[in-house]
Amino acid sequence: MRKIMMQQNYEAYQAEDQAVWQLLFKRQWENLEDKAVPELWPALKAAQSALNGQAIPNFKELSPLLQKEQNFSIELVPGLIPVEEFFALLAQRRFPSSCWLRKMEELDYLEEPDMFHDTFGHIPLLFNAQYADFMQEFGRIGLQVAHLPDAVAALERLYWFTIEFGVCKNAQGQAIYGAGILSSFGESIQVHKGQNCEFRPFLLESVLKHHFHKHEMQSVYYYLDNFQSLFGLLKSVEQRLLALA
């Protein structure tokens, strides 16, 4: 684990940064109205005093609010972090987030996640109690199997096809809950229209073996019957992964 805690230098954000945030937030808020799982909206409402389209969120406001609501906090990180550190943070109910923001010319493509992905994509659903507990349990299981490379790889695939790129079946097609889709204008439209992609029923064995690609829109998504189905997955996952020991 890192010894020095990162701090957000809020005064360093420029006018262009604020404009980028406002554009991204407004665009996705309007875009997701008919595309996201219903559980997203009360979560966003719970976060809205510190997470909204008016300005880049100040983590000195957002983290205490999340702590008050769900006993979860935000840990600032420079970017992608080692997987064992990631598991440890989740197990301690601390979500890692970057504090750098994409530039105007990078609105729709990034090499790695920025704070819009982390805060708009991930943080809102942490205001949902079941989801917050799920994330903590995910971290706990990750720490248990961190010494098993095959188990870690399987757990990373589960994370990818649920927390990052998860969808649920609904009457209109697919409802989005994965942060990678929630924070992406193009990918949320792709999923909603069902274009250039395939939707498969969520079969745990298939998901745990499915290799994914990080730097392009996904071509395969695994759908759950409903958002609540997510919270029953980890018991079966833990048993399977520990069997690899």
PDB file of C-alpha atoms in Angstrom:
ATOM      1  CA  MET A   1       0.000   0.000   0.000  1.00  0.00           C
ATOM      2  CA  ARG A   2       1.122   3.556  -0.690  1.00  0.00           C
ATOM      3  CA  LYS A   3       2.479   5.419   2.327  1.00  0.00           C
ATOM      4  CA  ILE A   4       1.657   8.950   1.138  1.00  0.00           C
ATOM      5  CA  MET A   5      -1.982   9.943   0.718  1.00  0.00           C
ATOM      6  CA  MET A   6      -2.771  11.899  -2.436  1.00  0.00           C
ATOM      7  CA  GLN A   7      -4.627  15.182  -2.190  1.00  0.00           C
ATOM      8  CA  GLN A   8      -6.823  16.887  -4.752  1.00  0.00           C
ATOM      9  CA  ASN A   9      -5.496  20.335  -5.657  1.00  0.00           C
ATOM     10  CA  TYR A  10      -8.851  21.830  -6.541  1.00  0.00           C
ATOM     11  CA  GLU A  11      -7.432  25.268  -7.335  1.00  0.00           C
ATOM     12  CA  ALA A  12      -5.314  23.728 -10.113  1.00  0.00           C
ATOM     13  CA  TYR A  13      -8.341  23.021 -12.298  1.00  0.00           C
ATOM     14  CA  GLN A  14      -8.626  25.547 -15.112  1.00  0.00           C
ATOM     15  CA  ALA A  15     -11.719  27.035 -16.753  1.00  0.00           C
ATOM     16  CA  GLU A  16     -11.412  24.484 -19.561  1.00  0.00           C
ATOM     17  CA  ASP A  17     -11.433  21.652 -17.019  1.00  0.00           C
ATOM     18  CA  GLN A  18     -14.662  22.961 -15.515  1.00  0.00           C
ATOM     19  CA  ALA A  19     -16.163  23.305 -19.002  1.00  0.00           C
ATOM     20  CA  VAL A  20     -15.209  19.709 -19.827  1.00  0.00           C
ATOM     21  CA  TRP A  21     -16.809  18.452 -16.614  1.00  0.00           C
ATOM     22  CA  GLN A  22     -20.009  20.416 -17.191  1.00  0.00           C
ATOM     23  CA  LEU A  23     -20.288  19.172 -20.772  1.00  0.00           C
ATOM     24  CA  LEU A  24     -19.632  15.540 -19.853  1.00  0.00           C
ATOM     25  CA  PHE A  25     -22.034  15.550 -16.928  1.00  0.00           C
ATOM     26  CA  LYS A  26     -24.890  17.269 -18.758  1.00  0.00           C
ATOM     27  CA  ARG A  27     -24.473  15.073 -21.826  1.00  0.00           C
ATOM     28  CA  GLN A  28     -24.519  11.806 -19.900  1.00  0.00           C
ATOM     29  CA  TRP A  29     -27.274  12.863 -17.508  1.00  0.00           C
ATOM     30  CA  GLU A  30     -29.570  13.493 -20.468  1.00  0.00           C
ATOM     31  CA  ASN A  31     -28.305  10.533 -22.475  1.00  0.00           C
ATOM     32  CA  LEU A  32     -28.840   7.944 -19.733  1.00  0.00           C
ATOM     33  CA  GLU A  33     -32.434   8.856 -18.939  1.00  0.00           C
ATOM     34  CA  ASP A  34     -33.810   5.850 -20.844  1.00  0.00           C
ATOM     35  CA  LYS A  35     -30.703   3.661 -20.718  1.00  0.00           C
ATOM     36  CA  ALA A  36     -29.574   3.141 -17.099  1.00  0.00           C
ATOM     37  CA  VAL A  37     -30.920   0.872 -14.374  1.00  0.00           C
ATOM     38  CA  PRO A  38     -33.577   2.628 -12.243  1.00  0.00           C
ATOM     39  CA  GLU A  39     -31.363   2.275  -9.165  1.00  0.00           C
ATOM     40  CA  LEU A  40     -28.943   4.842 -10.586  1.00  0.00           C
ATOM     41  CA  TRP A  41     -31.264   7.818 -10.161  1.00  0.00           C
ATOM     42  CA  PRO A  42     -31.904   7.734  -6.383  1.00  0.00           C
ATOM     43  CA  ALA A  43     -28.170   7.128  -5.957  1.00  0.00           C
ATOM     44  CA  LEU A  44     -27.327  10.199  -8.043  1.00  0.00           C
ATOM     45  CA  LYS A  45     -29.889  12.187  -6.084  1.00  0.00           C
ATOM     46  CA  ALA A  46     -28.249  11.144  -2.806  1.00  0.00           C
ATOM     47  CA  ALA A  47     -24.889  12.331  -4.157  1.00  0.00           C
ATOM     48  CA  GLN A  48     -26.057  15.479  -5.928  1.00  0.00           C
ATOM     49  CA  SER A  49     -25.005  18.045  -3.319  1.00  0.00           C
ATOM     50  CA  ALA A  50     -21.357  17.084  -4.029  1.00  0.00           C
ATOM     51  CA  LEU A  51     -21.643  15.378  -7.431  1.00  0.00           C
ATOM     52  CA  ASN A  52     -23.470  17.418 -10.048  1.00  0.00           C
ATOM     53  CA  GLY A  53     -23.052  19.219 -13.343  1.00  0.00           C
ATOM     54  CA  GLN A  54     -22.199  22.620 -11.891  1.00  0.00           C
ATOM     55  CA  ALA A  55     -18.519  21.987 -11.183  1.00  0.00           C
ATOM     56  CA  ILE A  56     -15.838  19.343 -10.854  1.00  0.00           C
ATOM     57  CA  PRO A  57     -16.536  17.493  -7.601  1.00  0.00           C
ATOM     58  CA  ASN A  58     -14.458  18.422  -4.597  1.00  0.00           C
ATOM     59  CA  PHE A  59     -13.457  15.210  -2.842  1.00  0.00           C
ATOM     60  CA  LYS A  60     -13.385  17.048   0.484  1.00  0.00           C
ATOM     61  CA  GLU A  61     -17.164  17.265   0.052  1.00  0.00           C
ATOM     62  CA  LEU A  62     -17.943  14.077  -1.877  1.00  0.00           C
ATOM     63  CA  SER A  63     -15.991  11.611   0.259  1.00  0.00           C
ATOM     64  CA  PRO A  64     -17.505  12.716   3.607  1.00  0.00           C
ATOM     65  CA  LEU A  65     -20.974  12.573   2.053  1.00  0.00           C
ATOM     66  CA  LEU A  66     -20.388   9.006   0.880  1.00  0.00           C
ATOM     67  CA  GLN A  67     -18.909   8.172   4.288  1.00  0.00           C
ATOM     68  CA  LYS A  68     -22.005   9.513   6.014  1.00  0.00           C
ATOM     69  CA  GLU A  69     -24.429   7.694   3.712  1.00  0.00           C
ATOM     70  CA  GLN A  70     -22.742   4.284   3.309  1.00  0.00           C
ATOM     71  CA  ASN A  71     -19.595   4.268   5.469  1.00  0.00           C
ATOM     72  CA  PHE A  72     -17.546   4.287   2.254  1.00  0.00           C
ATOM     73  CA  SER A  73     -14.837   6.814   1.407  1.00  0.00           C
ATOM     74  CA  ILE A  74     -12.827   7.850  -1.642  1.00  0.00           C
ATOM     75  CA  GLU A  75      -9.089   7.191  -1.875  1.00  0.00           C
ATOM     76  CA  LEU A  76      -7.276   9.358  -4.402  1.00  0.00           C
ATOM     77  CA  VAL A  77      -4.839   7.445  -6.606  1.00  0.00           C
ATOM     78  CA  PRO A  78      -2.606   8.548  -9.509  1.00  0.00           C
ATOM     79  CA  GLY A  79      -4.263   6.166 -11.965  1.00  0.00           C
ATOM     80  CA  LEU A  80      -4.380   2.397 -12.305  1.00  0.00           C
ATOM     81  CA  ILE A  81      -3.030   0.687  -9.182  1.00  0.00           C
ATOM     82  CA  PRO A  82      -1.784  -2.854  -8.394  1.00  0.00           C
ATOM     83  CA  VAL A  83      -4.627  -5.324  -8.114  1.00  0.00           C
ATOM     84  CA  GLU A  84      -3.854  -6.333  -4.518  1.00  0.00           C
ATOM     85  CA  GLU A  85      -3.955  -2.691  -3.427  1.00  0.00           C
ATOM     86  CA  PHE A  86      -7.261  -2.306  -5.259  1.00  0.00           C
ATOM     87  CA  PHE A  87      -8.737  -5.307  -3.436  1.00  0.00           C
ATOM     88  CA  ALA A  88      -7.449  -4.012  -0.096  1.00  0.00           C
ATOM     89  CA  LEU A  89      -9.054  -0.603  -0.578  1.00  0.00           C
ATOM     90  CA  LEU A  90     -12.429  -2.085  -1.476  1.00  0.00           C
ATOM     91  CA  ALA A  91     -12.280  -4.448   1.499  1.00  0.00           C
ATOM     92  CA  GLN A  92     -11.789  -1.367   3.713  1.00  0.00           C
ATOM     93  CA  ARG A  93     -14.754   0.389   2.030  1.00  0.00           C
ATOM     94  CA  ARG A  94     -12.461   2.842   0.242  1.00  0.00           C
ATOM     95  CA  PHE A  95     -12.962   3.394  -3.473  1.00  0.00           C
ATOM     96  CA  PRO A  96      -9.905   4.437  -5.518  1.00  0.00           C
ATOM     97  CA  SER A  97     -10.436   7.436  -7.785  1.00  0.00           C
ATOM     98  CA  SER A  98      -8.174   9.553  -9.929  1.00  0.00           C
ATOM     99  CA  CYS A  99      -8.485  13.346  -9.796  1.00  0.00           C
ATOM    100  CA  TRP A 100      -7.261  14.235 -13.295  1.00  0.00           C
ATOM    101  CA  LEU A 101      -9.749  15.057 -16.023  1.00  0.00           C
ATOM    102  CA  ARG A 102      -9.617  14.466 -19.769  1.00  0.00           C
ATOM    103  CA  LYS A 103      -9.115  17.374 -22.181  1.00  0.00           C
ATOM    104  CA  MET A 104     -11.771  18.754 -24.515  1.00  0.00           C
ATOM    105  CA  GLU A 105     -10.206  16.947 -27.480  1.00  0.00           C
ATOM    106  CA  GLU A 106     -10.399  13.640 -25.554  1.00  0.00           C
ATOM    107  CA  LEU A 107     -14.087  13.669 -24.673  1.00  0.00           C
ATOM    108  CA  ASP A 108     -14.821  10.266 -26.158  1.00  0.00           C
ATOM    109  CA  TYR A 109     -11.603   8.260 -25.891  1.00  0.00           C
ATOM    110  CA  LEU A 110      -9.063   7.735 -23.109  1.00  0.00           C
ATOM    111  CA  GLU A 111      -6.189   5.309 -22.644  1.00  0.00           C
ATOM    112  CA  GLU A 112      -7.037   4.920 -18.949  1.00  0.00           C
ATOM    113  CA  PRO A 113      -9.874   6.021 -16.636  1.00  0.00           C
ATOM    114  CA  ASP A 114     -10.073   9.655 -15.532  1.00  0.00           C
ATOM    115  CA  MET A 115     -12.101  11.177 -12.724  1.00  0.00           C
ATOM    116  CA  PHE A 116     -15.262  11.444 -14.824  1.00  0.00           C
ATOM    117  CA  HIS A 117     -15.203   7.700 -15.298  1.00  0.00           C
ATOM    118  CA  ASP A 118     -14.430   7.147 -11.622  1.00  0.00           C
ATOM    119  CA  THR A 119     -16.861   9.638 -10.113  1.00  0.00           C
ATOM    120  CA  PHE A 120     -19.776   9.675 -12.550  1.00  0.00           C
ATOM    121  CA  GLY A 121     -19.406   6.014 -13.509  1.00  0.00           C
ATOM    122  CA  HIS A 122     -18.590   4.369 -10.167  1.00  0.00           C
ATOM    123  CA  ILE A 123     -19.338   6.631  -7.214  1.00  0.00           C
ATOM    124  CA  PRO A 124     -23.132   7.123  -7.559  1.00  0.00           C
ATOM    125  CA  LEU A 125     -24.047   3.452  -7.125  1.00  0.00           C
ATOM    126  CA  LEU A 126     -21.880   3.332  -3.989  1.00  0.00           C
ATOM    127  CA  PHE A 127     -24.697   5.377  -2.454  1.00  0.00           C
ATOM    128  CA  ASN A 128     -26.808   2.206  -2.852  1.00  0.00           C
ATOM    129  CA  ALA A 129     -26.338   0.133   0.325  1.00  0.00           C
ATOM    130  CA  GLN A 130     -26.450  -3.274  -1.357  1.00  0.00           C
ATOM    131  CA  TYR A 131     -24.015  -2.208  -4.038  1.00  0.00           C
ATOM    132  CA  ALA A 132     -21.605  -0.740  -1.478  1.00  0.00           C
ATOM    133  CA  ASP A 133     -21.678  -3.994   0.502  1.00  0.00           C
ATOM    134  CA  PHE A 134     -21.123  -5.948  -2.720  1.00  0.00           C
ATOM    135  CA  MET A 135     -18.021  -3.910  -3.499  1.00  0.00           C
ATOM    136  CA  GLN A 136     -16.587  -4.469  -0.032  1.00  0.00           C
ATOM    137  CA  GLU A 137     -17.217  -8.204  -0.313  1.00  0.00           C
ATOM    138  CA  PHE A 138     -15.592  -8.228  -3.743  1.00  0.00           C
ATOM    139  CA  GLY A 139     -12.467  -6.726  -2.202  1.00  0.00           C
ATOM    140  CA  ARG A 140     -12.475  -9.218   0.663  1.00  0.00           C
ATOM    141  CA  ILE A 141     -12.621 -12.159  -1.752  1.00  0.00           C
ATOM    142  CA  GLY A 142      -9.924 -10.580  -3.881  1.00  0.00           C
ATOM    143  CA  LEU A 143      -7.560 -10.406  -0.907  1.00  0.00           C
ATOM    144  CA  GLN A 144      -8.213 -14.063  -0.128  1.00  0.00           C
ATOM    145  CA  VAL A 145      -7.152 -15.174  -3.597  1.00  0.00           C
ATOM    146  CA  ALA A 146      -4.540 -12.497  -4.380  1.00  0.00           C
ATOM    147  CA  HIS A 147      -1.785 -15.138  -4.266  1.00  0.00           C
ATOM    148  CA  LEU A 148      -3.528 -17.234  -6.944  1.00  0.00           C
ATOM    149  CA  PRO A 149      -2.918 -15.799 -10.446  1.00  0.00           C
ATOM    150  CA  ASP A 150      -5.710 -17.805 -12.106  1.00  0.00           C
ATOM    151  CA  ALA A 151      -8.203 -16.758  -9.443  1.00  0.00           C
ATOM    152  CA  VAL A 152      -7.194 -13.099  -9.760  1.00  0.00           C
ATOM    153  CA  ALA A 153      -7.622 -13.279 -13.533  1.00  0.00           C
ATOM    154  CA  ALA A 154     -11.088 -14.792 -13.114  1.00  0.00           C
ATOM    155  CA  LEU A 155     -12.060 -12.127 -10.592  1.00  0.00           C
ATOM    156  CA  GLU A 156     -10.849  -9.380 -12.921  1.00  0.00           C
ATOM    157  CA  ARG A 157     -13.125 -10.805 -15.644  1.00  0.00           C
ATOM    158  CA  LEU A 158     -16.065 -10.806 -13.263  1.00  0.00           C
ATOM    159  CA  TYR A 159     -15.359  -7.184 -12.381  1.00  0.00           C
ATOM    160  CA  TRP A 160     -15.064  -6.274 -16.054  1.00  0.00           C
ATOM    161  CA  PHE A 161     -18.367  -7.812 -17.102  1.00  0.00           C
ATOM    162  CA  THR A 162     -20.318  -6.535 -14.079  1.00  0.00           C
ATOM    163  CA  ILE A 163     -18.925  -3.438 -12.346  1.00  0.00           C
ATOM    164  CA  GLU A 164     -17.367  -2.007 -15.505  1.00  0.00           C
ATOM    165  CA  PHE A 165     -19.558  -3.276 -18.349  1.00  0.00           C
ATOM    166  CA  GLY A 166     -22.610  -4.806 -16.730  1.00  0.00           C
ATOM    167  CA  VAL A 167     -26.143  -4.655 -18.131  1.00  0.00           C
ATOM    168  CA  CYS A 168     -29.527  -5.972 -17.045  1.00  0.00           C
ATOM    169  CA  LYS A 169     -32.389  -7.177 -19.162  1.00  0.00           C
ATOM    170  CA  ASN A 170     -35.483  -4.970 -19.291  1.00  0.00           C
ATOM    171  CA  ALA A 171     -38.570  -4.492 -21.459  1.00  0.00           C
ATOM    172  CA  GLN A 172     -36.738  -2.063 -23.766  1.00  0.00           C
ATOM    173  CA  GLY A 173     -33.638  -4.217 -24.197  1.00  0.00           C
ATOM    174  CA  GLN A 174     -30.718  -3.647 -21.826  1.00  0.00           C
ATOM    175  CA  ALA A 175     -30.398  -1.363 -18.800  1.00  0.00           C
ATOM    176  CA  ILE A 176     -26.875  -0.203 -17.966  1.00  0.00           C
ATOM    177  CA  TYR A 177     -25.184  -0.364 -14.568  1.00  0.00           C
ATOM    178  CA  GLY A 178     -21.511  -0.809 -15.510  1.00  0.00           C
ATOM    179  CA  ALA A 179     -19.353   2.271 -14.940  1.00  0.00           C
ATOM    180  CA  GLY A 180     -17.493   1.912 -18.219  1.00  0.00           C
ATOM    181  CA  ILE A 181     -20.777   2.269 -20.096  1.00  0.00           C
ATOM    182  CA  LEU A 182     -22.415   4.805 -17.772  1.00  0.00           C
ATOM    183  CA  SER A 183     -19.496   7.190 -18.295  1.00  0.00           C
ATOM    184  CA  SER A 184     -19.227   6.646 -22.065  1.00  0.00           C
ATOM    185  CA  PHE A 185     -21.500   8.543 -24.440  1.00  0.00           C
ATOM    186  CA  GLY A 186     -20.704   6.314 -27.409  1.00  0.00           C
ATOM    187  CA  GLU A 187     -20.814   2.969 -25.635  1.00  0.00           C
ATOM    188  CA  SER A 188     -24.067   3.716 -23.813  1.00  0.00           C
ATOM    189  CA  ILE A 189     -25.682   4.441 -27.187  1.00  0.00           C
ATOM    190  CA  GLN A 190     -24.169   1.272 -28.678  1.00  0.00           C
ATOM    191  CA  VAL A 191     -25.650  -0.824 -25.867  1.00  0.00           C
ATOM    192  CA  HIS A 192     -29.036   0.873 -26.037  1.00  0.00           C
ATOM    193  CA  LYS A 193     -29.311   0.338 -29.787  1.00  0.00           C
ATOM    194  CA  GLY A 194     -27.726  -3.110 -29.691  1.00  0.00           C
ATOM    195  CA  GLN A 195     -25.373  -2.184 -32.509  1.00  0.00           C
ATOM    196  CA  ASN A 196     -22.037  -3.887 -33.206  1.00  0.00           C
ATOM    197  CA  CYS A 197     -22.359  -6.017 -30.090  1.00  0.00           C
ATOM    198  CA  GLU A 198     -23.787  -9.247 -28.735  1.00  0.00           C
ATOM    199  CA  PHE A 199     -25.748  -9.786 -25.525  1.00  0.00           C
ATOM    200  CA  ARG A 200     -25.350 -13.129 -23.779  1.00  0.00           C
ATOM    201  CA  PRO A 201     -27.123 -14.470 -20.686  1.00  0.00           C
ATOM    202  CA  PHE A 202     -24.955 -14.131 -17.591  1.00  0.00           C
ATOM    203  CA  LEU A 203     -23.468 -17.577 -17.011  1.00  0.00           C
ATOM    204  CA  LEU A 204     -20.812 -17.400 -14.320  1.00  0.00           C
ATOM    205  CA  GLU A 205     -18.616 -20.100 -15.826  1.00  0.00           C
ATOM    206  CA  SER A 206     -18.544 -18.275 -19.164  1.00  0.00           C
ATOM    207  CA  VAL A 207     -17.830 -14.884 -17.613  1.00  0.00           C
ATOM    208  CA  LEU A 208     -14.933 -16.151 -15.500  1.00  0.00           C
ATOM    209  CA  LYS A 209     -13.241 -17.529 -18.627  1.00  0.00           C
ATOM    210  CA  HIS A 210     -13.970 -14.691 -21.063  1.00  0.00           C
ATOM    211  CA  HIS A 211     -10.886 -12.662 -22.005  1.00  0.00           C
ATOM    212  CA  PHE A 212     -11.642  -8.978 -22.558  1.00  0.00           C
ATOM    213  CA  HIS A 213     -10.122  -6.049 -24.449  1.00  0.00           C
ATOM    214  CA  LYS A 214      -9.466  -2.813 -22.574  1.00  0.00           C
ATOM    215  CA  HIS A 215      -8.901  -0.275 -25.320  1.00  0.00           C
ATOM    216  CA  GLU A 216     -11.979  -0.608 -27.514  1.00  0.00           C
ATOM    217  CA  MET A 217     -15.740  -0.724 -27.184  1.00  0.00           C
ATOM    218  CA  GLN A 218     -16.907  -4.111 -26.018  1.00  0.00           C
ATOM    219  CA  SER A 219     -18.375  -6.522 -28.545  1.00  0.00           C
ATOM    220  CA  VAL A 220     -19.913  -8.859 -25.936  1.00  0.00           C
ATOM    221  CA  TYR A 221     -21.955  -8.017 -22.840  1.00  0.00           C
ATOM    222  CA  TYR A 222     -23.416 -10.449 -20.299  1.00  0.00           C
ATOM    223  CA  TYR A 223     -26.854  -9.500 -19.030  1.00  0.00           C
ATOM    224  CA  LEU A 224     -28.385 -10.255 -15.647  1.00  0.00           C
ATOM    225  CA  ASP A 225     -32.139 -10.735 -15.310  1.00  0.00           C
ATOM    226  CA  ASN A 226     -32.249  -7.741 -12.948  1.00  0.00           C
ATOM    227  CA  PHE A 227     -29.945  -5.526 -10.901  1.00  0.00           C
ATOM    228  CA  GLN A 228     -30.662  -7.453  -7.692  1.00  0.00           C
ATOM    229  CA  SER A 229     -29.184 -10.592  -9.269  1.00  0.00           C
ATOM    230  CA  LEU A 230     -25.744  -8.997  -9.001  1.00  0.00           C
ATOM    231  CA  PHE A 231     -25.697  -9.235  -5.230  1.00  0.00           C
ATOM    232  CA  GLY A 232     -26.060 -13.014  -5.106  1.00  0.00           C
ATOM    233  CA  LEU A 233     -23.053 -13.795  -7.288  1.00  0.00           C
ATOM    234  CA  LEU A 234     -20.160 -13.615  -4.880  1.00  0.00           C
ATOM    235  CA  LYS A 235     -20.880 -16.666  -2.740  1.00  0.00           C
ATOM    236  CA  SER A 236     -20.616 -18.953  -5.781  1.00  0.00           C
ATOM    237  CA  VAL A 237     -17.601 -17.012  -7.038  1.00  0.00           C
ATOM    238  CA  GLU A 238     -15.719 -17.392  -3.757  1.00  0.00           C
ATOM    239  CA  GLN A 239     -16.275 -21.148  -3.689  1.00  0.00           C
ATOM    240  CA  ARG A 240     -15.040 -21.548  -7.260  1.00  0.00           C
ATOM    241  CA  LEU A 241     -11.954 -19.412  -6.773  1.00  0.00           C
ATOM    242  CA  LEU A 242     -10.879 -21.001  -3.508  1.00  0.00           C
ATOM    243  CA  ALA A 243     -11.104 -24.381  -5.241  1.00  0.00           C
ATOM    244  CA  LEU A 244      -8.204 -23.215  -7.429  1.00  0.00           C
ATOM    245  CA  ALA A 245      -5.883 -23.117  -4.408  1.00  0.00           C
TER     246      ALA A 245
END
